Coordinates of N, CA and C and ligand atoms in Angstrom, one line a residue:
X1 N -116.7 49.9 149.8 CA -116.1 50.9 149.0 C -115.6 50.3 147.7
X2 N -116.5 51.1 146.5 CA -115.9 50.2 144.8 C -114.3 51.0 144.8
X3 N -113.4 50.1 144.5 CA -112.0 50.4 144.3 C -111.4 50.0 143.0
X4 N -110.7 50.9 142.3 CA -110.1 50.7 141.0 C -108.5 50.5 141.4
X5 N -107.7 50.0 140.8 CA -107.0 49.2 141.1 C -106.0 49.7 139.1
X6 N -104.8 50.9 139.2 CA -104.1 51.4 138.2 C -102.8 50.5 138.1
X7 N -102.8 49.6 136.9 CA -101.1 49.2 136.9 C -100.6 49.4 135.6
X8 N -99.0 49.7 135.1 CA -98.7 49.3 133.9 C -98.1 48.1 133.1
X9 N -98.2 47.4 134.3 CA -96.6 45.8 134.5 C -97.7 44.5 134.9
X10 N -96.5 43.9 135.7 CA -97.1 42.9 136.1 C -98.2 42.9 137.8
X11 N -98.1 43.7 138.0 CA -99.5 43.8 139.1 C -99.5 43.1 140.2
X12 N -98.2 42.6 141.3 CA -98.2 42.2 141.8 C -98.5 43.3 142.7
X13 N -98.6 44.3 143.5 CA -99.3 45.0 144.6 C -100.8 44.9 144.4
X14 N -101.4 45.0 143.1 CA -103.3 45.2 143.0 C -103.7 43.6 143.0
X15 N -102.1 42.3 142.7 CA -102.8 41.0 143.5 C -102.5 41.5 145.1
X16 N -101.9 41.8 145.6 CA -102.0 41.8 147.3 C -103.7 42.5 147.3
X17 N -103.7 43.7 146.9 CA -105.1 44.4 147.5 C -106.4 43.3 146.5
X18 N -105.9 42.8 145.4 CA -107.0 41.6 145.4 C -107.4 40.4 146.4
X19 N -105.9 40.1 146.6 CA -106.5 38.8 147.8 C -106.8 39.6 149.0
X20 N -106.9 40.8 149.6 CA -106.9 41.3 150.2 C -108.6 41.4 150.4
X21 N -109.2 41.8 149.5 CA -110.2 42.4 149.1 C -111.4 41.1 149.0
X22 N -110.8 39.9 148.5 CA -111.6 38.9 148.6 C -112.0 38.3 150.0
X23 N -111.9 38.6 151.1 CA -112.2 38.6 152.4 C -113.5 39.4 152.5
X24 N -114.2 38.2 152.7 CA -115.6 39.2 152.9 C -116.1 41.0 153.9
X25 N -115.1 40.3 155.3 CA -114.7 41.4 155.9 C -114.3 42.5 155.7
X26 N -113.6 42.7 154.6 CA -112.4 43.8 154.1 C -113.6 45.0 153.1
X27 N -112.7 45.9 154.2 CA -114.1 47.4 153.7 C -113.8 48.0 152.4
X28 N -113.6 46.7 151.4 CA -113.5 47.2 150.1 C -113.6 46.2 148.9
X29 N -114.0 46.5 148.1 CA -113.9 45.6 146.7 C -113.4 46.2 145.6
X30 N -112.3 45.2 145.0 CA -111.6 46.0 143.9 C -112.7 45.5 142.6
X31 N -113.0 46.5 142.1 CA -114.5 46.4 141.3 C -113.7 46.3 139.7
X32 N -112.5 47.1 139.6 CA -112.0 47.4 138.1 C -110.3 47.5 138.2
X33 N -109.5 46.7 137.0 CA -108.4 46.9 137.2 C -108.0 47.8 136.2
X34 N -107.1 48.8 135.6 CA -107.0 49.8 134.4 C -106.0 49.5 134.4
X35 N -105.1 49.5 132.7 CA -104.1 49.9 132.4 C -103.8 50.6 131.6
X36 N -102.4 51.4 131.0 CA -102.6 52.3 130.1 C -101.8 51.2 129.0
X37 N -101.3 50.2 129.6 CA -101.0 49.4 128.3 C -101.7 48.1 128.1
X38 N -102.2 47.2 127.2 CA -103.1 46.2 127.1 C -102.6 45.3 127.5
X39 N -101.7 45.2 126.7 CA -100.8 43.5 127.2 C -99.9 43.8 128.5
X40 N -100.4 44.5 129.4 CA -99.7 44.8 131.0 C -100.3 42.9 131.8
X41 N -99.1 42.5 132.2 CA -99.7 40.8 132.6 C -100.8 41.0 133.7
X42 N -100.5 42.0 134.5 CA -101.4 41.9 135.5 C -102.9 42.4 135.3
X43 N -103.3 42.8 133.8 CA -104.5 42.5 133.4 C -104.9 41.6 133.9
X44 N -104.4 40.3 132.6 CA -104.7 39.1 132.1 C -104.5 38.4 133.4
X45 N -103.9 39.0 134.5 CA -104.0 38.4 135.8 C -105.2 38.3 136.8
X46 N -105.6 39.4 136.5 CA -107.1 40.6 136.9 C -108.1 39.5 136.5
X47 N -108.0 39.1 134.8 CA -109.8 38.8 134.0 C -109.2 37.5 135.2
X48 N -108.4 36.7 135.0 CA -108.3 35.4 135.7 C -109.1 35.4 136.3
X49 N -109.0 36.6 137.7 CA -109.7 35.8 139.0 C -111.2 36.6 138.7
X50 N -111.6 37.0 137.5 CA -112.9 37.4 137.1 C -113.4 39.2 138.1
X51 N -111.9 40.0 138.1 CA -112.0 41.0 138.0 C -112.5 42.2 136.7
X52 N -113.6 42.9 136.7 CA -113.4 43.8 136.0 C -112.0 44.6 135.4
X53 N -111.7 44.5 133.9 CA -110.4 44.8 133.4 C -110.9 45.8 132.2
X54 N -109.6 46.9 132.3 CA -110.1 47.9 131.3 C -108.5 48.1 130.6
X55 N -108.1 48.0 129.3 CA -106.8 48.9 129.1 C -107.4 49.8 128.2
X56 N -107.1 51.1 128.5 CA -107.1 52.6 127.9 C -105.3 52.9 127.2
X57 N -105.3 52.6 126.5 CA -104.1 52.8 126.2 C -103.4 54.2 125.7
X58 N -102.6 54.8 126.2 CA -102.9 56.3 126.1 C -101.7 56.9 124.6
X59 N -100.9 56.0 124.0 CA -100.5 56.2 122.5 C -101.0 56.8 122.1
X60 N -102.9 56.2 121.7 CA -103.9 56.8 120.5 C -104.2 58.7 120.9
X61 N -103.5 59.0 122.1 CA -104.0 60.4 122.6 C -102.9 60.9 121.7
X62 N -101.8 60.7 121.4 CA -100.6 61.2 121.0 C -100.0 62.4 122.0
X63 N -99.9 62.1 123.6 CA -99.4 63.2 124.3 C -100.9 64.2 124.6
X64 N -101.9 64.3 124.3 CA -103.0 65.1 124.6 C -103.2 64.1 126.2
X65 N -102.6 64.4 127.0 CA -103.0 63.6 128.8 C -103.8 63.7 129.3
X66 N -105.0 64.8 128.9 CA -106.1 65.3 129.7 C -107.2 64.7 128.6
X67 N -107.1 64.3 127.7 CA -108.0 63.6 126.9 C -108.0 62.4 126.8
X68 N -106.6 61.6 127.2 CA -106.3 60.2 127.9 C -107.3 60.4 129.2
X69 N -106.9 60.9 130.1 CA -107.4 61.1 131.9 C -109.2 61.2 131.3
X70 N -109.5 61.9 130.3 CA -111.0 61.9 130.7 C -111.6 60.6 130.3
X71 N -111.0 60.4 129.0 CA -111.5 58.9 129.3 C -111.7 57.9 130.1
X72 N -110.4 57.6 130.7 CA -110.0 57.1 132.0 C -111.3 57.1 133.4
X73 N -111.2 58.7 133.5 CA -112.1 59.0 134.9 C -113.6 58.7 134.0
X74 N -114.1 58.8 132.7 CA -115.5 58.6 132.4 C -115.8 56.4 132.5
X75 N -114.8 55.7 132.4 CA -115.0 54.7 132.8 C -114.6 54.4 134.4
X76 N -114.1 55.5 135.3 CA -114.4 55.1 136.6 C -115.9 55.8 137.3
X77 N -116.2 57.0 136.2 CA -117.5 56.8 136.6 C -118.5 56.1 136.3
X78 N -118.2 55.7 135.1 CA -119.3 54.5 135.0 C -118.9 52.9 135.3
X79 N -118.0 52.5 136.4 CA -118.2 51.9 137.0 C -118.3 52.2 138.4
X80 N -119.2 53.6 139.1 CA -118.9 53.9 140.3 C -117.8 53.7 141.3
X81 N -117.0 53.8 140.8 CA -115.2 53.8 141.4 C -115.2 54.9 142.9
X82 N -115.2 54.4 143.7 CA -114.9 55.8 145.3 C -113.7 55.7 145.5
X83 N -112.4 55.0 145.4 CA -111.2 55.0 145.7 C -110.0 54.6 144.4
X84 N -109.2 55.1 144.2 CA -108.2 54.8 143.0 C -106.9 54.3 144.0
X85 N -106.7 53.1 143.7 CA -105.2 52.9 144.0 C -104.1 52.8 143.1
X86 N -103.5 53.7 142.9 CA -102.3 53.8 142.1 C -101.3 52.5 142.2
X87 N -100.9 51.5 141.6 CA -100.3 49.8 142.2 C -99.4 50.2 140.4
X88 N -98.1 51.2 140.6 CA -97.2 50.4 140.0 C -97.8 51.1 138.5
X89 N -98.7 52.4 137.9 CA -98.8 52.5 137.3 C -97.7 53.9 136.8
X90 N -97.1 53.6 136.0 CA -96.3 54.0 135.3 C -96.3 55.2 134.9
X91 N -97.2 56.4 134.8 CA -97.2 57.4 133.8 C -98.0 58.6 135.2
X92 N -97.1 59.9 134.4 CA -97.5 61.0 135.4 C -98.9 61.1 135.3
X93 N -99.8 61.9 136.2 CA -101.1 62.3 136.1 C -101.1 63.6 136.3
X94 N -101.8 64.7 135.4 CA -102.8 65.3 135.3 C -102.5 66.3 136.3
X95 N -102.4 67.4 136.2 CA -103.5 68.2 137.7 C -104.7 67.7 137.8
X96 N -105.2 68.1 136.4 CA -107.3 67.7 136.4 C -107.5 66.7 136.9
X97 N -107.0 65.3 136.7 CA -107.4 64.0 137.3 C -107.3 64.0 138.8
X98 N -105.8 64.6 139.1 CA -105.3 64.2 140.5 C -106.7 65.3 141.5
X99 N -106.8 66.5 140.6 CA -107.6 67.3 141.4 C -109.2 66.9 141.2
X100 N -109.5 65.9 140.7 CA -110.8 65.5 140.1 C -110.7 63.7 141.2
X101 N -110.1 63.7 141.3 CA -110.1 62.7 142.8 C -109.1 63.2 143.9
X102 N -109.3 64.0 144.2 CA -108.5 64.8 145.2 C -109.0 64.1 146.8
X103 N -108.0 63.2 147.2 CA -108.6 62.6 148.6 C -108.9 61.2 148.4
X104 N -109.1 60.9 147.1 CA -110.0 59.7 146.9 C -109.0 58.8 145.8
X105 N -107.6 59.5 145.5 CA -106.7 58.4 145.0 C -105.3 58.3 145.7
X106 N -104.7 56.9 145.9 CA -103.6 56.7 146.7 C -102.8 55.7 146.0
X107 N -101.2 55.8 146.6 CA -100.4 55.4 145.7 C -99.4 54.5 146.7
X108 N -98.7 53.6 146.0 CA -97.7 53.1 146.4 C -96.2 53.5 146.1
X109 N -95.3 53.8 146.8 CA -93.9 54.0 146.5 C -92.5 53.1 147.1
X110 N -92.1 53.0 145.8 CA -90.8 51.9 146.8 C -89.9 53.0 147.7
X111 N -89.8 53.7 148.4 CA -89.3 54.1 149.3 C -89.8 55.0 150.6
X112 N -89.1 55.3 151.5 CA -89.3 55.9 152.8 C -89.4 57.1 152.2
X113 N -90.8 58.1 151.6 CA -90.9 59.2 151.5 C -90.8 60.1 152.6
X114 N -90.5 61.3 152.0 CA -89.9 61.7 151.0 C -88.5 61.8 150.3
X115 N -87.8 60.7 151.3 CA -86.8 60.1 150.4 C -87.0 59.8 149.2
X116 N -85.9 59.8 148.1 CA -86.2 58.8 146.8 C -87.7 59.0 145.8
X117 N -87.8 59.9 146.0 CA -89.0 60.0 144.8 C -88.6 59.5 143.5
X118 N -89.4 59.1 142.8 CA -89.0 58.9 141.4 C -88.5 57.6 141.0
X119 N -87.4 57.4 139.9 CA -87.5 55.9 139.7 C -86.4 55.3 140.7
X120 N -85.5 54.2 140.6 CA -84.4 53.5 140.6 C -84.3 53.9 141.9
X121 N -85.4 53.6 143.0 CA -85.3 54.0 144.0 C -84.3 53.2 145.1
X122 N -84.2 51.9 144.7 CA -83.3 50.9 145.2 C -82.0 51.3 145.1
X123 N -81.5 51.6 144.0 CA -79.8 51.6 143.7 C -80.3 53.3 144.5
X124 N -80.7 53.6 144.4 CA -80.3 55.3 145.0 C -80.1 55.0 146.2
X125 N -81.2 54.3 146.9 CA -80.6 54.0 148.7 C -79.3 53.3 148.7
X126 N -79.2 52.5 148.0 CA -78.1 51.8 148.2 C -76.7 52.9 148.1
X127 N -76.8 54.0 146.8 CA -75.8 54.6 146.6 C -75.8 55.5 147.8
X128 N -76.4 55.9 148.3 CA -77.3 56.9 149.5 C -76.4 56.4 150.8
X129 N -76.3 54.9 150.6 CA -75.6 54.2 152.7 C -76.8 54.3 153.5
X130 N -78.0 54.3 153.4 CA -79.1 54.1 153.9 C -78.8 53.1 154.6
X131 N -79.5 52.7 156.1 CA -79.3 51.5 157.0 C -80.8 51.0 156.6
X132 N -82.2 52.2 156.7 CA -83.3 51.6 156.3 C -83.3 52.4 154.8
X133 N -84.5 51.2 154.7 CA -85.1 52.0 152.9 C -87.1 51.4 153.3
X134 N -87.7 51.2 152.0 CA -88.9 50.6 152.8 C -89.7 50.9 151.7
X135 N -91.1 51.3 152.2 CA -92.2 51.7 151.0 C -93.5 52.9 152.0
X136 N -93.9 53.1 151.0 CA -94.8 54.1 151.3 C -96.1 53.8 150.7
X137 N -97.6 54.3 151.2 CA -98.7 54.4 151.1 C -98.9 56.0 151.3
X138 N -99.5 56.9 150.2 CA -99.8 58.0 149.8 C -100.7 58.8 149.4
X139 N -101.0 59.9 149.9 CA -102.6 60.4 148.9 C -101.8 61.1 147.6
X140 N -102.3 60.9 147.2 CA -101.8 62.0 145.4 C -102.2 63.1 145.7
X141 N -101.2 63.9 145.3 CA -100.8 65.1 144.5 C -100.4 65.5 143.6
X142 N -100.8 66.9 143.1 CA -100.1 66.8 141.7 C -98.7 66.6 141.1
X143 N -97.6 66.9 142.6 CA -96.2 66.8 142.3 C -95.9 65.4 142.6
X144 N -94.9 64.7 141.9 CA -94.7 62.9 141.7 C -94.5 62.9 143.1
X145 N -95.1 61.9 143.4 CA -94.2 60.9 145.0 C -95.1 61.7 145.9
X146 N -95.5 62.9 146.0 CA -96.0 63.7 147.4 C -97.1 63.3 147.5
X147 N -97.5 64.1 148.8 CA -99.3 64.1 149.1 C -99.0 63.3 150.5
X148 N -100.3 63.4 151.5 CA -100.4 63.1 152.8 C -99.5 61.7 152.7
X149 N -99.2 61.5 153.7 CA -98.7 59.6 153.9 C -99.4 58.9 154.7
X150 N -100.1 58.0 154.3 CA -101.2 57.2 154.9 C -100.3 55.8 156.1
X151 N -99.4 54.9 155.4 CA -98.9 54.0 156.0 C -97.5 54.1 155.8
X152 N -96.2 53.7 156.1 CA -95.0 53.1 155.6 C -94.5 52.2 156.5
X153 N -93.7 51.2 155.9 CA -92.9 49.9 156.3 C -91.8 50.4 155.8
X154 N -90.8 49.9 156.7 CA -89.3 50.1 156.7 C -88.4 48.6 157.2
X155 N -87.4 48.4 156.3 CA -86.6 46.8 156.1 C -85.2 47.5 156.1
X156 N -84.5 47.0 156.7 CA -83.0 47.0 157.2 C -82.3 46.6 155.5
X157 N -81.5 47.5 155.6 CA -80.2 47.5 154.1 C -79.2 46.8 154.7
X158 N -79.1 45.3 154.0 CA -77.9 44.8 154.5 C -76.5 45.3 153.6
X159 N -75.1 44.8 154.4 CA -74.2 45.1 153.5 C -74.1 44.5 152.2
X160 N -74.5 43.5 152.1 CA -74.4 42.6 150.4 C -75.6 42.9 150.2
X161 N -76.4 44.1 150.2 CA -77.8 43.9 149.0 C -77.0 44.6 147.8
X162 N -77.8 44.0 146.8 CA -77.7 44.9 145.5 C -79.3 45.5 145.3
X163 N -79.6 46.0 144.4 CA -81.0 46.4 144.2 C -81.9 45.6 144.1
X164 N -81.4 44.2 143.2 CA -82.3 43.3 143.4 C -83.1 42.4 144.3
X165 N -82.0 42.4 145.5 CA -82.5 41.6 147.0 C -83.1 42.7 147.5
X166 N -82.8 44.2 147.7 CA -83.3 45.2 147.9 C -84.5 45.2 147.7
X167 N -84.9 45.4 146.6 CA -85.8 45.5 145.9 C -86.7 44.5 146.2
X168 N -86.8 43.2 146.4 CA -87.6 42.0 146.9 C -87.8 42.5 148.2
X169 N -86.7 42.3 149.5 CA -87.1 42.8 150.2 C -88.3 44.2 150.1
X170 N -88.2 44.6 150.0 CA -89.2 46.0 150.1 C -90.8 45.9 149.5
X171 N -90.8 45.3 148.5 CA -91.4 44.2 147.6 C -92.6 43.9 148.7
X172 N -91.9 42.8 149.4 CA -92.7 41.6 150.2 C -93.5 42.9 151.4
X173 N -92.9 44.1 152.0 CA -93.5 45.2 152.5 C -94.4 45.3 151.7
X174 N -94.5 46.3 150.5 CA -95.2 46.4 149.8 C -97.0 46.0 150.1
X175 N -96.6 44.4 149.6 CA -97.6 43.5 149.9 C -98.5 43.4 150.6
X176 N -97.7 43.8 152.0 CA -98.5 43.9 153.5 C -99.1 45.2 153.6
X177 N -98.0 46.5 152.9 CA -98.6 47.9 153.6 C -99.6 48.1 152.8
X178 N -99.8 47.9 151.2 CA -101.1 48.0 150.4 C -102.5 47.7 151.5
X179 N -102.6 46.6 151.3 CA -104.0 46.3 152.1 C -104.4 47.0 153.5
X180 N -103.3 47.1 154.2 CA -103.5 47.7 155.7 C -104.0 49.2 155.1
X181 N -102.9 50.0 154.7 CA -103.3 51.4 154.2 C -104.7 51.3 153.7
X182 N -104.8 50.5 152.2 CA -106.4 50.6 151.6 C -107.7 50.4 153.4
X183 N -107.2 49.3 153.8 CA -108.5 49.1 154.9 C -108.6 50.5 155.7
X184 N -107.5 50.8 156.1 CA -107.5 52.2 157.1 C -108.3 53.1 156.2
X185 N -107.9 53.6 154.9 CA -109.0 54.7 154.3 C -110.4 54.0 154.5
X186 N -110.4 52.6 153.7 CA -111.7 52.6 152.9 C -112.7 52.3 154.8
X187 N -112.4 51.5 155.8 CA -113.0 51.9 157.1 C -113.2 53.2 157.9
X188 N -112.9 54.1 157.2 CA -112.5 55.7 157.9 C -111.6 55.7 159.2
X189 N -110.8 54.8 159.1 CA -110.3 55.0 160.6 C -109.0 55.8 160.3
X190 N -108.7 56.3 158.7 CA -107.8 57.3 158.5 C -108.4 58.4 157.7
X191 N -108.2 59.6 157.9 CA -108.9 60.3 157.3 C -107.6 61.6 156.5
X192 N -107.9 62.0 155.1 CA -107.1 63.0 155.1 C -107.6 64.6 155.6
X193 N -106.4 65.5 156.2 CA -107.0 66.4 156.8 C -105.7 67.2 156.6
X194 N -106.0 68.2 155.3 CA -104.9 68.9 154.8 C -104.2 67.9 154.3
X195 N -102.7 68.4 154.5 CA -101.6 67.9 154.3 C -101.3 66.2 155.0
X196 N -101.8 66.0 155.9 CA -101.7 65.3 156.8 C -102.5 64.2 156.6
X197 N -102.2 63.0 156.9 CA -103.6 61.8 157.5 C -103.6 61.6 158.9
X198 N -104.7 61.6 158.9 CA -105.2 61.4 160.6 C -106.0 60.0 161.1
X199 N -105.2 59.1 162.0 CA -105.9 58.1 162.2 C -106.6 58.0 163.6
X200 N -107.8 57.4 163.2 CA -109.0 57.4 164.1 C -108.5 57.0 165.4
X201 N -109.0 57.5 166.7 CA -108.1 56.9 168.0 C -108.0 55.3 168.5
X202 N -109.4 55.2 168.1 CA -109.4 53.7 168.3 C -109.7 52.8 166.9
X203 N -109.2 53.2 165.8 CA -108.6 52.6 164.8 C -107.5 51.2 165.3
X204 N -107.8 50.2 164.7 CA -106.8 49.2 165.2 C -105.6 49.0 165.2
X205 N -105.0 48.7 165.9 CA -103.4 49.0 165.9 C -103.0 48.1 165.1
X206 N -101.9 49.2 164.4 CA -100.9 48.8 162.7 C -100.8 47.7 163.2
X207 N -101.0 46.9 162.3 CA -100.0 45.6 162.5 C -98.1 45.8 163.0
X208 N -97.5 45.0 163.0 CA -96.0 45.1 163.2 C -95.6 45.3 161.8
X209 N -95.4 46.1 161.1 CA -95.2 46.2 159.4 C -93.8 46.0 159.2
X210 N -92.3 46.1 160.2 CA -91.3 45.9 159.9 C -90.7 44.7 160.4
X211 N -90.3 44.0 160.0 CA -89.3 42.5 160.1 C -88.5 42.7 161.4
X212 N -88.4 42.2 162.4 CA -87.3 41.9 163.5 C -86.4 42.2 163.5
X213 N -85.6 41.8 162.4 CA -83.8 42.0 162.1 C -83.7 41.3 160.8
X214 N -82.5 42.0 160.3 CA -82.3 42.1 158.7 C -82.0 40.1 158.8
X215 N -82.7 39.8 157.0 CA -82.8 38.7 157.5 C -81.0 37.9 156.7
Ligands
LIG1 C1 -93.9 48.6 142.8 O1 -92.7 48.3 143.5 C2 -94.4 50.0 143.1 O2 -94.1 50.4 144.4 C3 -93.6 50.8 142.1 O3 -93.7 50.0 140.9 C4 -93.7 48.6 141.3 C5 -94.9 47.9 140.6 O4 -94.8 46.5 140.8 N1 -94.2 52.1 141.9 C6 -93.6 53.2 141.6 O5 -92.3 53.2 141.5 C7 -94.4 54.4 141.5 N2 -93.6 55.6 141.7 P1 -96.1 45.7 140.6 O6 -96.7 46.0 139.2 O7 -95.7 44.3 140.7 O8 -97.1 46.1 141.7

């Protein structure tokens, strides 16, 4: 499965589904990385390992988003793109886009959806008294944060976190839940069906995705 791979920063989730993906085994190849900003590092991280790199930068639209998005989707069709993984990109999407890959784009979130949608998801659990917090794997929808839930990892809130250890912690999830989620779609052993994902019966068992005890 060709997979595009969206960030606006430094791109450390689309490196996990890169090293992920460089395993011959792994039922996917990340064929293209996009950004909406040029100098986003995890481009310049992307050309490195001699991934296809695109920045579309969406300024020159002046707010016209559906003429940013067509752009966008006319270079995932012309690099036959079957899966979008959303890794950390910054900017809302579209109805048209979301509904113009409807099934076929997925997202990462730093939190236990539908907890915490949105940004500063760390200090919110924290302000919250959360015991867990965690990350999510997602199909898009047109409303931010929603859509079926494919995977999530959950990490224990210690008393001394601040956002920042928080935030790492959940982080290092991240890492793991990306690639497991991407393999479960891109092998069919999860399928979306409605609202819902549905995983195949003899689909392999999740790995252990949460840590033992808070470390
Ligand atoms: C990640 O923590 C990702 O979950 C989050 O942005 C970060 C990007 O980091 N995404 C969202 O908040 C989307 N709602 P990365 O560029 O190092 O992967």
């Amino acid at each position: 499965m060709r997979v595009a791979a969206f960030i606006s920063g430094r791109g450390s989730n689309m490196l996990a589904l890169a090293d992920a993906c460089a395993d011959p085994d792994f039922p996917a190849e990340l064929s293209l990385v996009l950004s909406n900003e040029a100098d986003a590092p995890g481009l310049a991280a992307a050309a490195a390992r001699g991934i296809a790199v695109e920045a579309v930068p969406h300024r020159p639209f002046a707010g016209d988003r559906e003429a940013h998005e067509r752009t966008i989707d006319a270079v995932l069709t012309r690099e036959r793109i079957e899966l979008v993984c959303l890794a950390g990109y910054m900017r809302l999407l579209t109805p048209w886009l979301v509904e113009r890959w409807r099934d076929r784009m997925i997202n990462i979130h730093p939190s236990l959806l539908p907890a915490f949608k949105g940004l500063d998801t760390h200090g919110r659990a924290l302000a919250a008294g959360v015991r867990w917090h965690g990350c999510t794997v997602h199909v898009v929808r047109a409303a931010m944060d929603e859509g079926p839930i494919v995977a999530q990892a959950a990490v224990p809130v210690a008393d001394d976190d601040d956002a920042h250890t928080l935030g790492a912690r959940v982080l290092e999830q991240e890492h793991r839940l990306y690639p497991h989620a991407l393999s479960l779609i891109a092998s069919g052993a999860a399928r979306v069906a409605g609202e819902r994902v549905i995983l195949h019966p003899h689909a392999l068992p999740s790995p252990a995705l949460n840590p033992p005890e808070a470390p």
